[in-house]
Structure formats: structure tokens, C-alpha cells
Tab-separated table of C-alpha atoms and ligand atoms in Angstrom:
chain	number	residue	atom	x	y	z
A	977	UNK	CA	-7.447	8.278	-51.096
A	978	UNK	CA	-10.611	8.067	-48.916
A	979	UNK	CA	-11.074	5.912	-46.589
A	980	UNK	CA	-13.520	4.632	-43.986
A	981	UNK	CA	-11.929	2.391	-40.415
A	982	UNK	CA	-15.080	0.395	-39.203
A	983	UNK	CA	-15.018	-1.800	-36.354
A	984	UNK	CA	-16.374	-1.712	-32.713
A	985	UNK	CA	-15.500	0.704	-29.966
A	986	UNK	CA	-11.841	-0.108	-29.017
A	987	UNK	CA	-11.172	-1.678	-32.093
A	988	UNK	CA	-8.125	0.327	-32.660
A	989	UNK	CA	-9.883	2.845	-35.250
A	990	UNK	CA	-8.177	5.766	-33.655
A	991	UNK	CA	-4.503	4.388	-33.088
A	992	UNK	CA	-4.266	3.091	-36.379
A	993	UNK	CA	-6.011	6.215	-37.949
A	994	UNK	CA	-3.953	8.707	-36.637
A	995	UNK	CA	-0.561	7.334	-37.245
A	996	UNK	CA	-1.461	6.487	-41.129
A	997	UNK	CA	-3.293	10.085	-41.362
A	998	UNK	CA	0.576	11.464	-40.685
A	999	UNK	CA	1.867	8.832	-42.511
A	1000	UNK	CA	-0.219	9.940	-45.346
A	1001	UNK	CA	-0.476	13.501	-44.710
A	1002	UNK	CA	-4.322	13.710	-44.732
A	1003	UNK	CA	-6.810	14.606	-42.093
A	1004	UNK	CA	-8.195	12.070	-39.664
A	1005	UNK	CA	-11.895	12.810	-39.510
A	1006	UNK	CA	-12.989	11.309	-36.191
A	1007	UNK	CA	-16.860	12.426	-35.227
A	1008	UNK	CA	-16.373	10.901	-31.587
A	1009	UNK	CA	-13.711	13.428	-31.456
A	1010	UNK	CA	-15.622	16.517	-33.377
A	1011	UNK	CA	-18.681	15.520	-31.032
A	1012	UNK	CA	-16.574	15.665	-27.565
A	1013	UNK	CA	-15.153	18.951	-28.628
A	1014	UNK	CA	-18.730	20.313	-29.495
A	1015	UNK	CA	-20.008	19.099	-26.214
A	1016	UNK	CA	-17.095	20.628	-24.240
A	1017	UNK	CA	-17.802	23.674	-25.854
A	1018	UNK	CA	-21.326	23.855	-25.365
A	1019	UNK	CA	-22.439	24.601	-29.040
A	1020	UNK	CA	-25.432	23.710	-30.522
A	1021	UNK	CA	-24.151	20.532	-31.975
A	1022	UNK	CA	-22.631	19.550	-28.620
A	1023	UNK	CA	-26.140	20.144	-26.892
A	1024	UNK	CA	-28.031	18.064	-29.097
A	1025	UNK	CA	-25.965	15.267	-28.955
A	1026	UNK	CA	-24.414	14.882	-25.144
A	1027	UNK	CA	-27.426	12.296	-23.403
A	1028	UNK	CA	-27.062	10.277	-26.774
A	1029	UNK	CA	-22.755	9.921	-26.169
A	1030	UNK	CA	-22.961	9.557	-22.372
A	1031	UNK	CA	-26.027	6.707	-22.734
A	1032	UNK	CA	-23.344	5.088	-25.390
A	1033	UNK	CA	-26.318	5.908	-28.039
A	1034	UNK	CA	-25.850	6.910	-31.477
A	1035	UNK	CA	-26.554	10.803	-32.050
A	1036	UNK	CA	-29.319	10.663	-34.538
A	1037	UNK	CA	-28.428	10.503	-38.035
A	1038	UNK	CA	-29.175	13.742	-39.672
A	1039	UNK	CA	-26.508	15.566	-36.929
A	1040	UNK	CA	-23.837	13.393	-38.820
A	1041	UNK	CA	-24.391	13.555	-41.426
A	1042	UNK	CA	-24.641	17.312	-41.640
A	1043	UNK	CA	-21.377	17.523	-39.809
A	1044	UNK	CA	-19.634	15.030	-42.210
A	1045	UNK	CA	-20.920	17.184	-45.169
A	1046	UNK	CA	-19.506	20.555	-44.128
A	1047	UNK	CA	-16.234	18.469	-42.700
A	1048	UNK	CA	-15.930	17.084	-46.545
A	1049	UNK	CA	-16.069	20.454	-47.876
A	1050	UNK	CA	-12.965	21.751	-45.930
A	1051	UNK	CA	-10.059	22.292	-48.568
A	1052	UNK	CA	-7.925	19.686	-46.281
A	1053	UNK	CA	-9.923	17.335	-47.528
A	1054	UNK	CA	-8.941	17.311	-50.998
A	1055	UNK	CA	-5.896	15.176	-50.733
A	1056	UNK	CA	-7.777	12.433	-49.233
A	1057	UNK	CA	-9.262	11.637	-45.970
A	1058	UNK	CA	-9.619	8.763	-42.918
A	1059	UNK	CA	-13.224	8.585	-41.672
A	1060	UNK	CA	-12.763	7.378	-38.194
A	1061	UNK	CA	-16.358	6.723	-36.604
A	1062	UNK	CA	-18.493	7.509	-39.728
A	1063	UNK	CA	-20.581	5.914	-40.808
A	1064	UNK	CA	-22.015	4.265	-38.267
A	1065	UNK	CA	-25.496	3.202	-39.772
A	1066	UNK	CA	-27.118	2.053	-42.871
A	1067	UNK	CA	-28.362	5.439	-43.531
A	1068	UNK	CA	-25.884	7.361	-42.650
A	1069	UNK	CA	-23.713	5.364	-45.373
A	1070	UNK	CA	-25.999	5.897	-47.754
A	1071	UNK	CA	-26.150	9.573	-47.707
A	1072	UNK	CA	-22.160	9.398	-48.021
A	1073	UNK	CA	-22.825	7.643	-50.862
A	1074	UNK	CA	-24.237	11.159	-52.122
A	1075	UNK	CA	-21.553	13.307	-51.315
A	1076	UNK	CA	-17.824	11.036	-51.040
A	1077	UNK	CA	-16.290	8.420	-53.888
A	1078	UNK	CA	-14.777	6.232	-51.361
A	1079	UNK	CA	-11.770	4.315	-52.122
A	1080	UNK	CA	-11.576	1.878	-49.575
A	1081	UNK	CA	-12.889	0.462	-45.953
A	1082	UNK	CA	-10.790	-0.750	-43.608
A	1083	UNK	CA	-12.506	-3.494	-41.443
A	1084	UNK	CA	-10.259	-4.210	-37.716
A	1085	UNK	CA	-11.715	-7.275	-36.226
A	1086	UNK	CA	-11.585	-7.797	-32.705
A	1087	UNK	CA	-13.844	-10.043	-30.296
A	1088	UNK	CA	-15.789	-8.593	-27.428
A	1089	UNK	CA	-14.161	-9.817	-24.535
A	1090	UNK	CA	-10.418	-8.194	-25.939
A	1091	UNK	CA	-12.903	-4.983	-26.385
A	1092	UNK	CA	-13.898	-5.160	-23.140
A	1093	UNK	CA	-10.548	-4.999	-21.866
A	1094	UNK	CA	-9.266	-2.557	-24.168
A	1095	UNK	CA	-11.709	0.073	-23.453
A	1096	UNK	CA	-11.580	0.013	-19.624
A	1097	UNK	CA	-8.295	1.093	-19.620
A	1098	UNK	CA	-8.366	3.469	-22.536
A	1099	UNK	CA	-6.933	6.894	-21.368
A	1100	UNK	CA	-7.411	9.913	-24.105
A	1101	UNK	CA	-6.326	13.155	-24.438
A	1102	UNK	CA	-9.092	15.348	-25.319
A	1103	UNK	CA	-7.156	18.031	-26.684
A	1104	UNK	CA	-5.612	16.373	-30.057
A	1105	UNK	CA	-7.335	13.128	-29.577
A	1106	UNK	CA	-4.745	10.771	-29.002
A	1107	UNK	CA	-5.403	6.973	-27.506
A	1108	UNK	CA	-3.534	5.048	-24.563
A	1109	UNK	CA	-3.801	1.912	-22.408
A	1110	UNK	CA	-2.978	2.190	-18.884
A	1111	UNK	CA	-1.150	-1.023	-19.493
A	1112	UNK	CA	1.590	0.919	-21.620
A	1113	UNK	CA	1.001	4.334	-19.643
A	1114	UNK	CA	3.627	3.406	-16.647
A	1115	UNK	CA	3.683	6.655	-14.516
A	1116	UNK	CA	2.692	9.391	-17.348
A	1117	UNK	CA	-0.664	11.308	-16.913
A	1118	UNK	CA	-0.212	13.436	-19.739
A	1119	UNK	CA	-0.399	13.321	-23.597
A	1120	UNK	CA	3.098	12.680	-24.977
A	1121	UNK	CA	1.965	14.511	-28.482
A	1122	UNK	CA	0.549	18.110	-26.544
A	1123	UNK	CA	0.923	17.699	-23.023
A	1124	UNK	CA	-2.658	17.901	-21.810
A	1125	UNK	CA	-4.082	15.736	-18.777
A	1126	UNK	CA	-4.879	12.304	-20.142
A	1127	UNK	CA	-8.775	11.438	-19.133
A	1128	UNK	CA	-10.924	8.271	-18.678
A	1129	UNK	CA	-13.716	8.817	-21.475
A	1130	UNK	CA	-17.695	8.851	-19.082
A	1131	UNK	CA	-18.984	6.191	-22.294
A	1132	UNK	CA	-15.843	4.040	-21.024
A	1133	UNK	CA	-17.623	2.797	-17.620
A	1134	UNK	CA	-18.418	-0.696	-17.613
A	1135	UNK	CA	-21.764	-0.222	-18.097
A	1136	UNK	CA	-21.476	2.184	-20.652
A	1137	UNK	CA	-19.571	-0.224	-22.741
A	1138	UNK	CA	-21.778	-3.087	-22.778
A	1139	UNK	CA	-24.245	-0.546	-24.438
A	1140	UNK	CA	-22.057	-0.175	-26.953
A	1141	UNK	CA	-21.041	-3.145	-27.977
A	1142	UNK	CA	-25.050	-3.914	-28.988
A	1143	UNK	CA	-25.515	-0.646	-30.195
A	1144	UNK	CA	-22.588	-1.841	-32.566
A	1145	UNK	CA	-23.285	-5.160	-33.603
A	1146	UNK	CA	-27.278	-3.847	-34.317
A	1147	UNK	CA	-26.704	-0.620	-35.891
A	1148	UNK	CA	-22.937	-0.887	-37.216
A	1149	UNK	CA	-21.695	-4.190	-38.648
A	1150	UNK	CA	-24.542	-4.466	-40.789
A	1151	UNK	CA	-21.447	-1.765	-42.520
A	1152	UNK	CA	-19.502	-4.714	-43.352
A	1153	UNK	CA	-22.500	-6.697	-45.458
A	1154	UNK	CA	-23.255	-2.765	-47.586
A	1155	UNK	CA	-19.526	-2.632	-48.666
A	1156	UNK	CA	-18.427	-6.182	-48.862
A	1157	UNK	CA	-21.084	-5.874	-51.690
A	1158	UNK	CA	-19.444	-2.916	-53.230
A	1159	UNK	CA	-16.275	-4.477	-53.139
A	1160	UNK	CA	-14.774	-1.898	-50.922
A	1161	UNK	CA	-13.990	-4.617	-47.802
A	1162	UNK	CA	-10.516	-5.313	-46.650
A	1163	UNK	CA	-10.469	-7.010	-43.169
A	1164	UNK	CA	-7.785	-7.156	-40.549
A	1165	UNK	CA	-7.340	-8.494	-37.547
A	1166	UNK	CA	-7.264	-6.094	-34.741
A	1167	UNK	CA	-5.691	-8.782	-31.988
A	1168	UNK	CA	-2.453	-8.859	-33.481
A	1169	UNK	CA	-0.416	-5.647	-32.105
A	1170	UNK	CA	-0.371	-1.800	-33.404
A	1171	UNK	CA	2.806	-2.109	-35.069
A	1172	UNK	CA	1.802	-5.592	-37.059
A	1173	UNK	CA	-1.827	-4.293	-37.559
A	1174	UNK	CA	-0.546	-0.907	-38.756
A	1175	UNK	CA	2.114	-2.580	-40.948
A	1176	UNK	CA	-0.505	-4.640	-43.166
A	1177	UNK	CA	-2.616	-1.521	-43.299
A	1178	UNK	CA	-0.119	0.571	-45.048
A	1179	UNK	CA	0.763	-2.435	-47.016
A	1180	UNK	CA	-3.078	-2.801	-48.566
A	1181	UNK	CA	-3.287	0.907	-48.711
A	1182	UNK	CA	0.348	1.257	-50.812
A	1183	UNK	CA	-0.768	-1.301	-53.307
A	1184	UNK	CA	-4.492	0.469	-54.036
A	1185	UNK	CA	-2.782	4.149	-54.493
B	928	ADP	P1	-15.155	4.630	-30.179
B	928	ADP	O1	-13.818	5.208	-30.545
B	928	ADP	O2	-15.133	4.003	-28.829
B	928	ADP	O3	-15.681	3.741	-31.253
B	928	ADP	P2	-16.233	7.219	-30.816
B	928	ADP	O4	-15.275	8.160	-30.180
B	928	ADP	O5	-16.075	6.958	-32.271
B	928	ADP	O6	-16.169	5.844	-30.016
B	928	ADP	O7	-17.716	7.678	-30.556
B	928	ADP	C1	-18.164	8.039	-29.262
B	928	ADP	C2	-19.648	8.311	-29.287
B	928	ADP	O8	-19.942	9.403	-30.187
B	928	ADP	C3	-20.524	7.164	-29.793
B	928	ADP	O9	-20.818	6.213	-28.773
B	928	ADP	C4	-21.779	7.930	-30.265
B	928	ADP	O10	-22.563	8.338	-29.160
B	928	ADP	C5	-21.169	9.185	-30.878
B	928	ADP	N1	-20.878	9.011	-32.315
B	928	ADP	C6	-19.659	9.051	-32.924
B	928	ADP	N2	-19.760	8.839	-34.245
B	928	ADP	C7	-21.084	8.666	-34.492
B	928	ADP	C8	-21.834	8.385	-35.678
B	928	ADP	N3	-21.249	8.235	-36.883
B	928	ADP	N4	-23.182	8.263	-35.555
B	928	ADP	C9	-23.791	8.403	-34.371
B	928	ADP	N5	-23.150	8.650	-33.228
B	928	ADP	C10	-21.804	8.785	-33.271
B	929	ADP	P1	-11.343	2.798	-31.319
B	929	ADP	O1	-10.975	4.139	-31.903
B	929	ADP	O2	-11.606	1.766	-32.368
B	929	ADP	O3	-12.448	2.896	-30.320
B	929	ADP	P2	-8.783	3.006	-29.924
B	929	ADP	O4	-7.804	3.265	-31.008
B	929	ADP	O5	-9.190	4.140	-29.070
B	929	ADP	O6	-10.073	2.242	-30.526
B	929	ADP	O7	-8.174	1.829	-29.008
B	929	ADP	C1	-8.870	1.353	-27.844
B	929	ADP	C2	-7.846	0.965	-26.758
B	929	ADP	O8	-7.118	-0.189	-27.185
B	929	ADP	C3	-6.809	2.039	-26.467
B	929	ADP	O9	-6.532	2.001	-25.078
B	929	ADP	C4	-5.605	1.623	-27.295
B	929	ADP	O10	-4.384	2.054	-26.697
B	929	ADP	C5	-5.714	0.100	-27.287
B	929	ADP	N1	-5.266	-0.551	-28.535
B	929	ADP	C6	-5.385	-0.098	-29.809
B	929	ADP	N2	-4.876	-0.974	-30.693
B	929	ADP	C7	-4.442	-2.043	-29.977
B	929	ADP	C8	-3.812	-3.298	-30.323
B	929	ADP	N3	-3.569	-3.624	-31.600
B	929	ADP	N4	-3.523	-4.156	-29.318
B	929	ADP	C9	-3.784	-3.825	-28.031
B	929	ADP	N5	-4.360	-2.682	-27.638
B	929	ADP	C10	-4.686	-1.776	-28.592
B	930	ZN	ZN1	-2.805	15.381	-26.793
């Protein structure tokens, strides 16, 4: 199955995608993590889009969308796939329209001011890309999945945020009008806790495979 999370920054795209991408066995296919890695690295990629990620401004469209096209190719792929992060804009939706049948888009709904809170005390690790809250973190400072020093994300800064919450409701939910009229919506509501929010997930996604 392929399938696209949508939903503002600290929605819980990335907690819920990664533990129904193992659940699944398919690859989670997160460009906030594939563009932190390029950045860290220095590559081309990474230099082209670092001011846009630290600003909390969308790299420009054609960068994604050539990433997402040579990600799609990847044999992994085959089985299915969890876009995490993609797309992001109108256009960028429509070119995926070009190259991906998707099967279905999972909407998490959360308001701002829970957002707010969830994404100043995100802590990530940026080696495998796996989410925490200091609220649950007690006394660890590493990643329980690979050990690496869990961080504080730069675009997580207060100010930061804000940016990103109007980049989102702007640029992004216009998303949920473009497949609500392809009949490829299911919403959820991202206040109610990982386990509950994951367990209706993998309910709607057992009864469409
Ligand atoms: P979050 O998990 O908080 O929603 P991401 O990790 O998905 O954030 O993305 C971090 C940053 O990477 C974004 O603020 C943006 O700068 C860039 N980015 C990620 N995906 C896209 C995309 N599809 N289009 C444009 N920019 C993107
Ligand atoms: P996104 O990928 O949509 O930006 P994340 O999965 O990184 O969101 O989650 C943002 C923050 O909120 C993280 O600190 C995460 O631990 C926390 N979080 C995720 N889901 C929930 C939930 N259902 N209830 C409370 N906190 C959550
Ligand atoms: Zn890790």
C-alpha cells in the first residue's frame, strides 16, 4: 500500500509512521529526515536546501520532488511505502500524481496550541530518525532504538515554530481539500494518545488492504 501522513509539524507524522512502517514492513520515506542527513553531510542537496529548513521554509519544489522520484525508484519501494513529509504543496502533489498510485492519506489533526507544546520538547535522534518528548524522556539522553545522542531540532525554537505553523496552514492543508476530492481522505485525531491514534490507524489501513 502507499500511503501519504499529512498534518502540521508535531502532528505525530513520524511516531505513528515509523511504528506502522515496521508493522508493515515497508520503508518510511521521511524528506525532513533525507534533507537533515543531506545537510549534515554537506552534499549538494543538503546545500541547497539548509537556509530554507533553518528559516522553517519549504525547500523549493523541484528539490522534492526530484528526491521523491529517485526515492520511489528504490526496489524497497515496491512493497509499499509511508510518505512522511511529502507532499507538502499543491504542486508538489501534483507531480506525484505523475509518478505514485496512492492508496490512501492519512490526515492527524491536532490544534496549534497542543503543536506548540509538542514541538518544544521534541528530542530526535538524527541517526535513525526516531521522535521523543522530554515529558516521557525521564533521565535518558540517548536513542533507545541506536544509541546516538538525542538532539533538540534548530527549526524547533520558538520562533522557528510559529513560522511553521503558517507556512503549514498556507502552503500544506490546502492537501486535505486536493484529496478529500479524490476520495483518498481518512482523518484522525492526533490529541488522543500514540497507542489509541496508532490503533485506529492500523485499523483503517487493515480494512483497505
Ligand atoms: P515536521 O516533522 O516538524 O513536520 P519535517 O522533518 O517533515 O518537519 O521537515 C523539516 C523541514 O524540512 C521543513 O520545515 C522544510 O524546511 C523541509 N521539508 C521537509 N519536507 C519538505 C517538503 N515536502 N517540501 C518542502 N520542504 C520540506
Ligand atoms: P511530526 O512528524 O508530525 O512533526 P512527531 O512524530 O515528531 O511529529 O511528534 C512531535 C512530538 O509530539 C514528539 O515529541 C512526539 O514524541 C510527540 N507526540 C507524538 N504523538 C503524540 C501524541 N499522540 N500525544 C502526545 N504527544 C505526541
Ligand atoms: Zn536512533
Amino acid at each position: 500500500m502507499n500511503i501519504i501522513f499529512l498534518g502540521p509539524p508535531g502532528a505525530g507524522k513520524g511516531t505513528q509512521a515509523q511504528r506502522i512502517c515496521d508493522a508493515l514492513n515497508i520503508p518510511q520515506i521521511s524528506t525532513g529526515d533525507i534533507l537533515r542527513k543531506a545537510i549534515k553531510e554537506g552534499t549538494p542537496t543538503g546545500l541547497k536546501a539548509k537556509e530554507y529548513v533553518e528559516a522553517g521554509k519549504l525547500v523549493p519544489d523541484e528539490v522534492l520532488v526530484e528526491i521523491i522520484r529517485d526515492r520511489l525508484a528504490m526496489d524497497d519501494c515496491k512493497q509499499g511505502y509511508i510518505l512522511d513529509g511529502f507532499p507538502r504543496t499543491v504542486p508538489q502533489a501534483e507531480a506525484l500524481e505523475k509518478i505514485a498510485n496512492i492508496d490512501c492519506v492519512v490526515e492527524l489533526a491536532v490544534d496549534d496550541e497542543n503543536l506548540i507544546k509538542r514541538l518544544s520538547g521534541r528530542r530526535v535522534c538524527l541517526n535513525c530518525g526516531a521522535t521523543y518528548h522530554v515529558s516521557l524522556l525521564g533521565d535518558r539522553t540517548t536513542c533507545e532504538k541506536c544509541g546516538e545522542p538525542l538532539i533538540q531540532r534548530k527549526d524547533d525554537a520558538p520562533e522557528t515554530v510559529l513560522n511553521r505553523l503558517t507556512v503549514y496552514h498556507e502552503q500544506t492543508a490546502p492537501l486535505i481539500a486536493f484529496y478529500e476530492s479524490r476520495n483518498l481522505l481518512k482523518r484522525f485525531d492526533g490529541m488522543k494518545g500514540m497507542e489509541e491514534v496508532y490503533q485506529s490507524i492500523m485499523e483503517t489501513l487493515g480494512a483497505k488492504a
